[in-house]
Amino acid sequence: KGKYLHAEESGKSSVPSILRNFFVQDLIYKNANLDKSQRFQVIINPEDSYAREAASFADWISKNLPSLHFWKKRLDQSAETYGQLDAEDQDYEKLYQLYKDFLDKNKLFEPAWLDNLELGDKNTNFILFYPELLEDFGDYKEIFKKNDNITLCTMPDDIPNPEVYFFKDSRSELRQTILRIIQLVKEDKADWSEIALSIPDIETYRPYIEREFKLYQVPFVIKAGLSLTKNNAGQIFREINNCHKENFTFDSVRSLLLDENLPWKSEFEEKRKNLIRVGNEMRCICSPEEKDIWLSAFAKKIAVLNKQENTEEIALYEELKKFYQEVKALVEGFFTDKSFKSIKKAWFDFRRYFFTEEDTFSDEANAILGRCLSELNEIIRVEEEFQAAELHISDPFSFFLNELDKKKYSPQQNDKTGVSVFPYKLSGPACFKYQFVIDTSQKNLEIPYKRLTFLNAKKRARLHLIDDDKELRASEVFIKLYAKKSYEQNTDDDFVTFSAAEETFAGFAIPHSNFSLQKILFQI
């Protein structure tokens, strides 16, 4: 799309997603500082206590911005039958106009708002396989229709709904799936690397998958990323944020100082452990906003030791108090100056003081921290390039942390081989001899490709979106994409096996409605 589709937007550049998020943060800040009657009335609660703490809505509002132009067009087209605009409609009109003014002022354009998209290359023939799988398929249908050099290969209509094996619980489902994989290898029907396992809720299932494969000694490779701030070196940024936000509670300080994902200097080894030990002894459990519970506890403890004239203990507690103050000062350095450049400087100060040289970091830690800093550098670049926008970011560190939370990191595992474990949808068209798709519940396999998802059903009907929704049948198409190989082989062998469980690791479930329900096989 980026290479071949273009629009006549002379002198304008496409708005970066980070800048869009900047705009929303600034919008929330300005909205909170308006009189109650001038604020948004529905999409953000106008009451002071809600309007000033509305940052949690930022991602949701930012996600809806690209859709507002289409919403405005449909609203104008349905003006005669739509009826009077309510408070929610007025909010979206206001949001649309504010964002439009922002784009015009800064010579930017929102790609999803353009009506004059053209295919620049008329001499190349394009073949698109299964375009129904694309979430924005509806946005480009008109281009597909008017260009003869675009051929669409859609999913065949004659692929029947596949069967699904329905188990009592997920443990039985997972065990039977692994036993079937082992059987295929023992019968020389496939090697480990020729088998794939797809899981919709891979985050919940991941520890169970790892445990069961290891118990059965089945080699496997999980090809799914984790958040940059979860269970790896990147979580140091969340721990820093928790210390600041929670006013250095015992739990937040303990999580930071006992994080072994990064190589602490040896001189801090005993200090870290001793500080957590004495913090537990002094009951530094919670921290009232008006004072530092650690410094208060240290003052009381040292006062008692002074009365006892215990000089050895006094020296120990004074040393730990100084260490705590060093930790606190370096953590607070991330929040002192409200800019993203200051976050970068604070990180290098923190890293230089507490951690060993770079070559002692593990390869994984280096790769993850490199990704985190790349995200920060991109934010800084956008901040500097569009400085004229004068957008107010109330909490730059929380903004940075939120961007990291949304990014996934998948380490390279070129040296490992075995059964490939994928998130659902990823391996549908891949060339594996056998595929297994587990946990195929209605909730997990439903892919709601709908336009203007922020509207309720009544308003969607008034804007004539129901017919559009019927065309976007991605849930069925993905299931049939997996089932396609078994259908084409026309043998008794199940090249793709679907299964579900009544009691899953995430709760009770039913199989997706696109399976042949009358042929469900119950296995206990």
Short mmCIF file of C-alpha atoms in Angstrom, two decimals:
data_model
loop_
_atom_site.label_atom_id
_atom_site.label_comp_id
_atom_site.label_asym_id
_atom_site.label_seq_id
_atom_site.Cartn_x
_atom_site.Cartn_y
_atom_site.Cartn_z
CA LYS A 1 0.00 0.00 0.00
CA GLY A 2 2.74 2.41 0.94
CA LYS A 3 4.63 1.82 -2.29
CA TYR A 4 1.87 1.74 -4.93
CA LEU A 5 -1.05 3.74 -3.55
CA HIS A 6 -0.74 7.49 -3.46
CA ALA A 7 -2.86 10.59 -3.04
CA GLU A 8 -2.56 14.09 -4.38
CA GLU A 9 -1.70 15.86 -1.14
CA SER A 10 0.82 18.45 -2.25
CA GLY A 11 3.02 19.80 0.53
CA LYS A 12 1.53 17.52 3.18
CA SER A 13 2.96 14.51 4.95
CA SER A 14 1.25 11.56 6.58
CA VAL A 15 0.61 11.97 10.31
CA PRO A 16 2.83 9.63 12.39
CA SER A 17 0.95 7.39 14.81
CA ILE A 18 2.97 8.78 17.72
CA LEU A 19 1.97 12.33 16.80
CA ARG A 20 -1.66 11.20 16.69
CA ASN A 21 -1.20 9.97 20.26
CA PHE A 22 0.41 13.30 21.18
CA PHE A 23 -2.66 15.08 19.84
CA VAL A 24 -5.01 12.96 21.97
CA GLN A 25 -2.96 13.53 25.12
CA ASP A 26 -3.08 17.28 24.48
CA LEU A 27 -6.80 17.07 23.72
CA ILE A 28 -7.53 15.38 27.07
CA TYR A 29 -5.46 17.97 28.92
CA LYS A 30 -7.19 20.92 27.24
CA ASN A 31 -10.62 19.35 27.67
CA ALA A 32 -10.06 19.02 31.43
CA ASN A 33 -9.21 22.73 31.66
CA LEU A 34 -12.44 23.88 29.99
CA ASP A 35 -15.65 24.77 31.79
CA LYS A 36 -17.82 21.73 32.41
CA SER A 37 -20.40 22.81 29.81
CA GLN A 38 -17.71 23.11 27.10
CA ARG A 39 -16.16 19.70 27.66
CA PHE A 40 -16.95 16.46 25.90
CA GLN A 41 -20.18 15.17 27.37
CA VAL A 42 -20.13 11.46 26.47
CA ILE A 43 -16.81 10.16 25.17
CA ILE A 44 -15.17 11.65 28.31
CA ASN A 45 -17.20 12.18 31.46
CA PRO A 46 -17.39 15.97 32.02
CA GLU A 47 -17.11 15.75 35.82
CA ASP A 48 -13.80 17.15 37.12
CA SER A 49 -12.68 13.94 38.80
CA TYR A 50 -13.10 12.01 35.52
CA ALA A 51 -12.02 14.64 33.01
CA ARG A 52 -8.67 15.18 34.77
CA GLU A 53 -7.96 11.44 34.98
CA ALA A 54 -9.03 10.53 31.44
CA ALA A 55 -5.60 9.48 30.16
CA SER A 56 -6.75 5.85 30.16
CA PHE A 57 -9.08 6.75 27.26
CA ALA A 58 -6.20 8.07 25.12
CA ASP A 59 -5.53 4.84 23.18
CA TRP A 60 -9.23 4.30 22.50
CA ILE A 61 -9.71 7.85 21.19
CA SER A 62 -6.52 7.66 19.13
CA LYS A 63 -7.67 4.38 17.55
CA ASN A 64 -10.98 5.99 16.52
CA LEU A 65 -9.48 9.08 14.86
CA PRO A 66 -8.78 7.43 11.46
CA SER A 67 -12.43 6.30 11.30
CA LEU A 68 -13.99 9.72 11.89
CA HIS A 69 -13.86 10.83 8.24
CA PHE A 70 -15.81 7.76 7.15
CA TRP A 71 -18.25 8.35 10.03
CA LYS A 72 -18.72 11.96 8.95
CA LYS A 73 -19.40 10.92 5.33
CA ARG A 74 -21.97 8.34 6.36
CA LEU A 75 -23.60 10.82 8.71
CA ASP A 76 -23.91 13.42 5.95
CA GLN A 77 -25.27 10.82 3.51
CA SER A 78 -27.89 9.73 6.05
CA ALA A 79 -28.79 13.23 7.22
CA GLU A 80 -32.42 13.03 6.06
CA THR A 81 -33.14 9.74 7.82
CA TYR A 82 -30.69 9.80 10.72
CA GLY A 83 -32.62 12.19 12.92
CA GLN A 84 -31.40 14.68 15.48
CA LEU A 85 -27.81 14.40 16.69
CA ASP A 86 -27.46 13.45 20.35
CA ALA A 87 -24.67 14.42 22.76
CA GLU A 88 -22.45 11.54 21.61
CA ASP A 89 -22.78 12.54 17.94
CA GLN A 90 -21.94 16.12 18.84
CA ASP A 91 -18.84 14.92 20.69
CA TYR A 92 -17.64 13.02 17.63
CA GLU A 93 -18.32 16.01 15.39
CA LYS A 94 -16.29 18.18 17.74
CA LEU A 95 -13.47 15.62 17.83
CA TYR A 96 -13.51 15.34 14.03
CA GLN A 97 -13.23 19.11 13.59
CA LEU A 98 -10.48 19.50 16.19
CA TYR A 99 -8.40 16.77 14.57
CA LYS A 100 -9.03 18.20 11.08
CA ASP A 101 -7.89 21.64 12.22
CA PHE A 102 -4.78 20.10 13.79
CA LEU A 103 -3.88 18.29 10.56
CA ASP A 104 -4.43 21.38 8.42
CA LYS A 105 -2.43 23.60 10.76
CA ASN A 106 0.59 21.30 10.66
CA LYS A 107 0.35 20.38 6.94
CA LEU A 108 -0.44 16.76 7.68
CA PHE A 109 -2.98 14.30 6.35
CA GLU A 110 -4.60 11.18 7.78
CA PRO A 111 -4.27 8.38 5.16
CA ALA A 112 -7.64 6.88 6.08
CA TRP A 113 -9.31 10.25 5.41
CA LEU A 114 -8.31 10.42 1.74
CA ASP A 115 -10.95 9.88 -0.90
CA ASN A 116 -8.70 10.30 -3.95
CA LEU A 117 -6.43 7.27 -3.56
CA GLU A 118 -5.03 6.04 -6.87
CA LEU A 119 -2.96 3.08 -7.96
CA GLY A 120 0.20 4.68 -9.25
CA ASP A 121 1.55 1.70 -11.22
CA LYS A 122 -0.75 0.75 -14.12
CA ASN A 123 1.79 -1.55 -15.81
CA THR A 124 2.23 -4.10 -13.04
CA ASN A 125 -0.26 -6.90 -12.51
CA PHE A 126 -1.22 -7.44 -8.87
CA ILE A 127 -2.65 -10.67 -7.50
CA LEU A 128 -4.10 -10.47 -3.98
CA PHE A 129 -4.74 -13.77 -2.23
CA TYR A 130 -7.67 -13.88 0.17
CA PRO A 131 -8.16 -10.10 0.57
CA GLU A 132 -11.10 -10.84 2.92
CA LEU A 133 -8.50 -11.47 5.60
CA LEU A 134 -7.44 -7.81 5.57
CA GLU A 135 -9.05 -5.62 8.20
CA ASP A 136 -9.12 -2.58 5.89
CA PHE A 137 -10.38 -4.53 2.86
CA GLY A 138 -13.52 -2.37 2.74
CA ASP A 139 -11.46 0.82 2.44
CA TYR A 140 -9.88 -0.31 -0.84
CA LYS A 141 -12.69 -2.17 -2.61
CA GLU A 142 -13.36 0.75 -4.97
CA ILE A 143 -9.70 0.79 -6.05
CA PHE A 144 -9.82 -2.96 -6.66
CA LYS A 145 -12.92 -2.58 -8.83
CA LYS A 146 -11.69 0.21 -11.12
CA ASN A 147 -8.22 -1.21 -11.83
CA ASP A 148 -8.08 -4.07 -14.34
CA ASN A 149 -4.53 -4.99 -13.35
CA ILE A 150 -5.64 -6.09 -9.86
CA THR A 151 -6.84 -9.69 -9.55
CA LEU A 152 -8.50 -10.86 -6.35
CA CYS A 153 -8.28 -14.54 -5.37
CA THR A 154 -10.99 -14.93 -2.77
CA MET A 155 -11.67 -17.92 -0.54
CA PRO A 156 -13.60 -20.69 -2.38
CA ASP A 157 -17.24 -20.91 -1.33
CA ASP A 158 -17.39 -24.72 -1.51
CA ILE A 159 -15.11 -25.41 1.48
CA PRO A 160 -17.42 -27.02 4.07
CA ASN A 161 -17.38 -26.08 7.73
CA PRO A 162 -14.79 -28.33 9.41
CA GLU A 163 -15.37 -30.64 12.36
CA VAL A 164 -14.14 -29.79 15.83
CA TYR A 165 -13.08 -32.12 18.65
CA PHE A 166 -14.74 -30.97 21.84
CA PHE A 167 -13.10 -31.88 25.17
CA LYS A 168 -14.25 -31.62 28.74
CA ASP A 169 -11.36 -29.36 29.74
CA SER A 170 -8.25 -27.76 28.30
CA ARG A 171 -5.86 -30.12 30.07
CA SER A 172 -7.40 -33.09 28.25
CA GLU A 173 -7.42 -31.15 24.99
CA LEU A 174 -3.76 -30.20 25.28
CA ARG A 175 -2.64 -33.68 26.35
CA GLN A 176 -4.50 -35.40 23.50
CA THR A 177 -3.10 -32.90 21.00
CA ILE A 178 0.47 -33.56 22.09
CA LEU A 179 -0.07 -37.33 22.02
CA ARG A 180 -1.41 -37.03 18.47
CA ILE A 181 1.68 -35.00 17.47
CA ILE A 182 3.96 -37.67 18.97
CA GLN A 183 2.03 -40.36 17.11
CA LEU A 184 2.50 -38.58 13.75
CA VAL A 185 6.25 -38.47 14.29
CA LYS A 186 6.45 -42.10 15.45
CA GLU A 187 4.54 -43.20 12.35
CA ASP A 188 7.01 -41.22 10.17
CA LYS A 189 4.21 -39.09 8.76
CA ALA A 190 6.06 -35.89 9.66
CA ASP A 191 9.10 -34.49 11.43
CA TRP A 192 8.71 -32.22 14.46
CA SER A 193 9.47 -29.16 12.34
CA GLU A 194 6.71 -30.07 9.87
CA ILE A 195 3.99 -29.68 12.49
CA ALA A 196 2.43 -26.42 13.68
CA LEU A 197 0.23 -25.61 16.67
CA SER A 198 -1.95 -22.46 16.64
CA ILE A 199 -3.42 -20.95 19.81
CA PRO A 200 -5.74 -17.91 19.89
CA ASP A 201 -5.14 -17.05 23.57
CA ILE A 202 -1.44 -17.78 23.51
CA GLU A 203 -0.66 -15.47 26.43
CA THR A 204 -2.82 -17.54 28.80
CA TYR A 205 -1.79 -20.91 27.33
CA ARG A 206 1.94 -20.24 27.01
CA PRO A 207 3.07 -21.60 30.43
CA TYR A 208 0.86 -24.70 30.04
CA ILE A 209 2.19 -25.34 26.53
CA GLU A 210 5.80 -25.03 27.66
CA ARG A 211 5.24 -27.35 30.62
CA GLU A 212 3.42 -30.08 28.67
CA PHE A 213 5.87 -30.11 25.76
CA LYS A 214 8.80 -30.41 28.18
CA LEU A 215 7.08 -33.21 30.14
CA TYR A 216 6.57 -35.21 26.94
CA GLN A 217 10.06 -34.24 25.70
CA VAL A 218 8.69 -32.76 22.49
CA PRO A 219 10.98 -30.14 20.91
CA PHE A 220 9.14 -26.89 20.22
CA VAL A 221 9.67 -23.27 19.22
CA ILE A 222 7.21 -20.60 20.34
CA LYS A 223 6.96 -18.00 17.60
CA ALA A 224 5.05 -15.32 19.48
CA GLY A 225 6.34 -12.12 20.98
CA LEU A 226 5.98 -10.74 24.49
CA SER A 227 5.43 -7.16 25.52
CA LEU A 228 8.69 -5.23 25.82
CA THR A 229 7.89 -4.58 29.49
CA LYS A 230 6.83 -8.07 30.57
CA ASN A 231 9.08 -10.77 32.03
CA ASN A 232 12.29 -9.45 30.50
CA ALA A 233 14.87 -6.68 30.74
CA GLY A 234 12.35 -4.10 29.56
CA GLN A 235 10.27 -4.48 32.72
CA ILE A 236 12.83 -2.27 34.49
CA PHE A 237 10.96 0.73 33.05
CA ARG A 238 7.67 -0.43 34.59
CA GLU A 239 9.39 -1.01 37.92
CA ILE A 240 10.82 2.50 37.82
CA ASN A 241 7.37 3.88 37.07
CA ASN A 242 5.81 1.88 39.92
CA CYS A 243 8.35 3.22 42.42
CA HIS A 244 7.50 6.79 41.46
CA LYS A 245 3.72 6.36 41.21
CA GLU A 246 3.45 4.40 44.47
CA ASN A 247 5.78 6.73 46.39
CA PHE A 248 8.38 3.97 46.88
CA THR A 249 6.27 1.35 48.63
CA PHE A 250 8.07 -1.74 49.84
CA ASP A 251 6.72 -3.91 47.01
CA SER A 252 7.74 -1.45 44.29
CA VAL A 253 11.28 -1.02 45.67
CA ARG A 254 11.67 -4.79 46.16
CA SER A 255 10.60 -5.50 42.55
CA LEU A 256 13.12 -2.99 41.25
CA LEU A 257 16.11 -4.00 43.36
CA LEU A 258 15.59 -7.76 43.03
CA ASP A 259 15.12 -7.71 39.26
CA GLU A 260 17.84 -10.03 37.96
CA ASN A 261 17.19 -9.47 34.25
CA LEU A 262 20.02 -6.91 34.26
CA PRO A 263 23.59 -7.24 35.64
CA TRP A 264 23.81 -5.14 38.83
CA LYS A 265 27.28 -4.13 39.94
CA SER A 266 28.76 -6.44 42.56
CA GLU A 267 29.18 -3.55 45.01
CA PHE A 268 25.37 -3.30 45.24
CA GLU A 269 24.76 -7.04 45.70
CA GLU A 270 24.60 -7.04 49.50
CA LYS A 271 23.12 -3.54 49.72
CA ARG A 272 20.13 -4.51 47.58
CA LYS A 273 19.35 -7.59 49.66
CA ASN A 274 19.98 -5.85 52.99
CA LEU A 275 17.79 -2.89 52.07
CA ILE A 276 14.87 -5.21 51.27
CA ARG A 277 15.51 -7.17 54.48
CA VAL A 278 15.51 -4.12 56.75
CA GLY A 279 12.58 -2.63 54.81
CA ASN A 280 10.58 -5.72 55.72
CA GLU A 281 11.72 -5.53 59.34
CA MET A 282 10.82 -1.82 59.56
CA ARG A 283 7.39 -2.51 57.95
CA CYS A 284 7.86 -0.13 55.01
CA ILE A 285 4.73 -1.66 53.47
CA CYS A 286 2.78 1.38 52.35
CA SER A 287 3.73 4.98 51.71
CA PRO A 288 1.33 7.85 52.52
CA GLU A 289 1.53 10.58 49.91
CA GLU A 290 2.72 13.21 52.38
CA LYS A 291 5.91 11.44 53.45
CA ASP A 292 8.55 8.85 52.52
CA ILE A 293 7.91 5.77 54.65
CA TRP A 294 11.51 4.55 54.20
CA LEU A 295 13.18 7.73 55.45
CA SER A 296 10.69 7.94 58.32
CA ALA A 297 11.42 4.33 59.31
CA PHE A 298 15.17 4.85 59.04
CA ALA A 299 14.95 7.95 61.27
CA LYS A 300 13.04 6.03 63.97
CA LYS A 301 15.37 3.03 63.81
CA ILE A 302 18.56 5.09 63.96
CA ALA A 303 17.14 7.12 66.88
CA VAL A 304 16.57 3.88 68.84
CA LEU A 305 20.08 2.64 68.00
CA ASN A 306 21.57 5.95 69.15
CA LYS A 307 19.97 5.49 72.57
CA GLN A 308 21.49 2.00 72.68
CA GLU A 309 24.86 3.40 71.50
CA ASN A 310 25.06 0.56 68.96
CA THR A 311 27.58 2.16 66.58
CA GLU A 312 27.98 -0.89 64.35
CA GLU A 313 24.25 -1.14 63.64
CA ILE A 314 24.01 2.64 63.21
CA ALA A 315 26.70 2.52 60.50
CA LEU A 316 24.85 -0.25 58.68
CA TYR A 317 21.53 1.59 58.69
CA GLU A 318 23.16 4.88 57.70
CA GLU A 319 24.79 3.13 54.75
CA LEU A 320 21.49 1.55 53.67
CA LYS A 321 19.70 4.87 54.09
CA LYS A 322 22.25 6.51 51.80
CA PHE A 323 21.83 3.70 49.25
CA TYR A 324 18.05 4.11 49.32
CA GLN A 325 18.41 7.87 48.75
CA GLU A 326 20.67 7.17 45.75
CA VAL A 327 18.08 4.79 44.28
CA LYS A 328 15.28 7.29 44.88
CA ALA A 329 17.18 10.22 43.36
CA LEU A 330 18.01 8.30 40.18
CA VAL A 331 14.43 7.04 39.82
CA GLU A 332 13.00 10.53 40.32
CA GLY A 333 15.36 11.73 37.60
CA PHE A 334 13.03 10.11 35.06
CA PHE A 335 10.19 12.42 36.15
CA THR A 336 11.89 15.71 37.03
CA ASP A 337 11.82 17.30 33.58
CA LYS A 338 8.68 16.83 31.46
CA SER A 339 10.41 15.82 28.24
CA PHE A 340 11.37 12.62 26.45
CA LYS A 341 15.00 13.67 26.08
CA SER A 342 15.26 13.84 29.86
CA ILE A 343 14.00 10.24 30.09
CA LYS A 344 16.81 9.09 27.83
CA LYS A 345 19.40 10.98 29.89
CA ALA A 346 17.93 9.61 33.14
CA TRP A 347 18.14 6.05 31.80
CA PHE A 348 21.81 6.33 30.95
CA ASP A 349 22.52 7.90 34.37
CA PHE A 350 20.64 5.05 36.07
CA ARG A 351 22.33 2.40 33.94
CA ARG A 352 25.82 3.83 34.36
CA TYR A 353 25.49 4.00 38.13
CA PHE A 354 23.89 0.63 38.92
CA PHE A 355 24.81 -1.78 36.14
CA THR A 356 28.05 -3.27 34.86
CA GLU A 357 29.56 -2.57 31.47
CA GLU A 358 27.54 -3.22 28.31
CA ASP A 359 29.44 -6.34 27.27
CA THR A 360 28.23 -8.16 30.41
CA PHE A 361 24.56 -7.74 29.45
CA SER A 362 23.00 -10.85 27.98
CA ASP A 363 22.23 -10.85 24.26
CA GLU A 364 18.50 -10.89 25.03
CA ALA A 365 18.76 -7.98 27.48
CA ASN A 366 20.76 -5.95 24.98
CA ALA A 367 18.27 -6.66 22.20
CA ILE A 368 15.23 -5.75 24.33
CA LEU A 369 16.76 -2.59 25.78
CA GLY A 370 17.85 -1.64 22.26
CA ARG A 371 14.23 -1.94 21.11
CA CYS A 372 13.04 0.14 24.06
CA LEU A 373 15.53 2.90 23.29
CA SER A 374 14.65 2.78 19.59
CA GLU A 375 11.03 3.46 20.55
CA LEU A 376 12.16 6.32 22.78
CA ASN A 377 14.34 7.77 20.00
CA GLU A 378 11.39 7.68 17.60
CA ILE A 379 9.23 9.54 20.13
CA ILE A 380 12.00 12.13 20.56
CA ARG A 381 12.31 12.51 16.78
CA VAL A 382 8.58 13.16 16.40
CA GLU A 383 8.64 15.48 19.40
CA GLU A 384 11.41 17.59 17.87
CA GLU A 385 10.16 17.49 14.27
CA PHE A 386 6.66 18.68 15.22
CA GLN A 387 7.64 20.94 18.09
CA ALA A 388 5.55 23.75 16.53
CA ALA A 389 2.43 21.76 17.37
CA GLU A 390 2.95 22.75 21.03
CA LEU A 391 1.18 19.71 22.35
CA HIS A 392 0.98 19.17 26.09
CA ILE A 393 2.00 15.74 27.39
CA SER A 394 1.20 15.66 31.10
CA ASP A 395 3.26 12.55 31.87
CA PRO A 396 5.95 11.77 29.26
CA PHE A 397 7.21 8.68 31.09
CA SER A 398 3.73 7.11 31.23
CA PHE A 399 3.35 7.90 27.52
CA PHE A 400 6.68 6.18 26.77
CA LEU A 401 5.76 3.19 28.95
CA ASN A 402 2.40 2.85 27.22
CA GLU A 403 4.13 2.76 23.82
CA LEU A 404 6.45 0.01 25.08
CA ASP A 405 3.49 -2.00 26.41
CA LYS A 406 1.97 -2.07 22.92
CA LYS A 407 5.15 -3.36 21.25
CA LYS A 408 5.95 -7.06 21.06
CA TYR A 409 9.43 -8.58 21.06
CA SER A 410 10.06 -12.01 19.57
CA PRO A 411 13.67 -13.23 20.01
CA GLN A 412 15.42 -14.91 17.12
CA GLN A 413 15.59 -18.68 17.61
CA ASN A 414 17.46 -19.82 14.52
CA ASP A 415 19.33 -22.46 16.51
CA LYS A 416 16.13 -24.17 17.74
CA THR A 417 13.88 -26.55 15.85
CA GLY A 418 10.73 -28.48 16.69
CA VAL A 419 6.97 -28.08 16.64
CA SER A 420 6.20 -24.46 15.72
CA VAL A 421 3.77 -22.74 18.12
CA PHE A 422 2.00 -19.72 16.61
CA PRO A 423 -0.70 -17.27 17.60
CA TYR A 424 -3.95 -17.97 15.76
CA LYS A 425 -4.23 -16.58 12.20
CA LEU A 426 -0.47 -16.40 11.65
CA SER A 427 0.14 -19.88 10.23
CA GLY A 428 -3.15 -20.37 8.33
CA PRO A 429 -1.63 -20.30 4.83
CA ALA A 430 1.76 -21.72 5.87
CA CYS A 431 3.12 -24.92 4.32
CA PHE A 432 3.12 -27.40 7.22
CA LYS A 433 2.28 -31.06 6.76
CA TYR A 434 0.03 -31.03 9.82
CA GLN A 435 -1.54 -28.21 11.80
CA PHE A 436 -3.45 -28.22 15.08
CA VAL A 437 -5.67 -25.34 16.18
CA ILE A 438 -6.73 -25.56 19.82
CA ASP A 439 -9.00 -23.53 22.11
CA THR A 440 -11.26 -22.69 19.16
CA SER A 441 -14.06 -21.11 21.19
CA GLN A 442 -16.64 -18.67 19.87
CA LYS A 443 -14.90 -15.83 21.67
CA ASN A 444 -11.38 -16.69 20.51
CA LEU A 445 -12.10 -17.24 16.83
CA GLU A 446 -14.50 -14.36 16.33
CA ILE A 447 -12.73 -11.60 14.40
CA PRO A 448 -14.93 -8.49 14.53
CA TYR A 449 -13.88 -6.66 11.37
CA LYS A 450 -16.39 -3.85 11.68
CA ARG A 451 -16.19 -0.24 10.68
CA LEU A 452 -16.92 2.39 13.32
CA THR A 453 -16.83 -0.06 16.21
CA PHE A 454 -17.30 2.81 18.68
CA LEU A 455 -21.00 3.07 17.66
CA ASN A 456 -23.79 1.03 19.21
CA ALA A 457 -26.00 -1.31 17.14
CA LYS A 458 -28.83 1.21 16.79
CA LYS A 459 -26.59 3.89 15.32
CA ARG A 460 -24.85 1.40 13.08
CA ALA A 461 -28.21 0.50 11.57
CA ARG A 462 -29.09 4.18 11.09
CA LEU A 463 -25.80 4.66 9.19
CA HIS A 464 -26.46 1.55 7.03
CA LEU A 465 -23.43 -0.31 8.35
CA ILE A 466 -25.14 -3.67 8.87
CA ASP A 467 -24.67 -4.73 5.23
CA ASP A 468 -21.03 -3.67 5.42
CA ASP A 469 -20.56 -5.90 8.47
CA LYS A 470 -21.93 -8.93 6.63
CA GLU A 471 -19.30 -8.56 3.89
CA LEU A 472 -16.46 -8.53 6.41
CA ARG A 473 -16.70 -12.24 7.34
CA ALA A 474 -13.10 -12.69 8.46
CA SER A 475 -13.92 -15.19 11.23
CA GLU A 476 -15.30 -17.72 8.73
CA VAL A 477 -12.57 -17.03 6.17
CA PHE A 478 -9.73 -17.67 8.64
CA ILE A 479 -11.29 -20.96 9.76
CA LYS A 480 -11.67 -22.09 6.15
CA LEU A 481 -8.15 -20.95 5.35
CA TYR A 482 -6.86 -23.44 7.93
CA ALA A 483 -9.33 -26.14 6.81
CA LYS A 484 -8.49 -25.64 3.13
CA LYS A 485 -5.59 -28.10 3.09
CA SER A 486 -7.59 -31.00 4.58
CA TYR A 487 -10.37 -30.30 2.08
CA GLU A 488 -8.01 -30.21 -0.92
CA GLN A 489 -6.15 -33.43 0.05
CA ASN A 490 -9.45 -35.35 -0.01
CA THR A 491 -8.19 -38.17 2.25
CA ASP A 492 -9.23 -39.61 5.59
CA ASP A 493 -6.17 -38.04 7.24
CA ASP A 494 -6.78 -34.83 9.21
CA PHE A 495 -4.05 -32.49 7.97
CA VAL A 496 -5.61 -29.72 10.09
CA THR A 497 -7.30 -30.57 13.39
CA PHE A 498 -9.51 -28.15 15.31
CA SER A 499 -10.35 -28.66 18.96
CA ALA A 500 -12.05 -26.82 21.81
CA ALA A 501 -12.85 -27.41 25.46
CA GLU A 502 -15.83 -26.73 27.64
CA GLU A 503 -13.71 -25.67 30.61
CA THR A 504 -10.65 -23.70 29.46
CA PHE A 505 -7.81 -22.12 31.40
CA ALA A 506 -9.63 -18.81 30.96
CA GLY A 507 -13.17 -19.99 31.84
CA PHE A 508 -16.06 -21.87 30.24
CA ALA A 509 -16.51 -21.76 26.45
CA ILE A 510 -18.37 -23.16 23.45
CA PRO A 511 -16.96 -23.97 19.98
CA HIS A 512 -17.22 -21.36 17.25
CA SER A 513 -20.46 -21.41 15.28
CA ASN A 514 -18.64 -21.91 11.96
CA PHE A 515 -17.79 -25.50 12.84
CA SER A 516 -20.03 -28.45 11.96
CA LEU A 517 -21.73 -28.55 15.30
CA GLN A 518 -23.69 -31.68 14.52
CA LYS A 519 -20.39 -33.56 14.07
CA ILE A 520 -18.71 -32.46 17.29
CA LEU A 521 -16.87 -35.38 18.90
CA PHE A 522 -16.88 -35.43 22.70
CA GLN A 523 -13.79 -36.89 24.30
CA ILE A 524 -13.16 -37.06 28.04
#
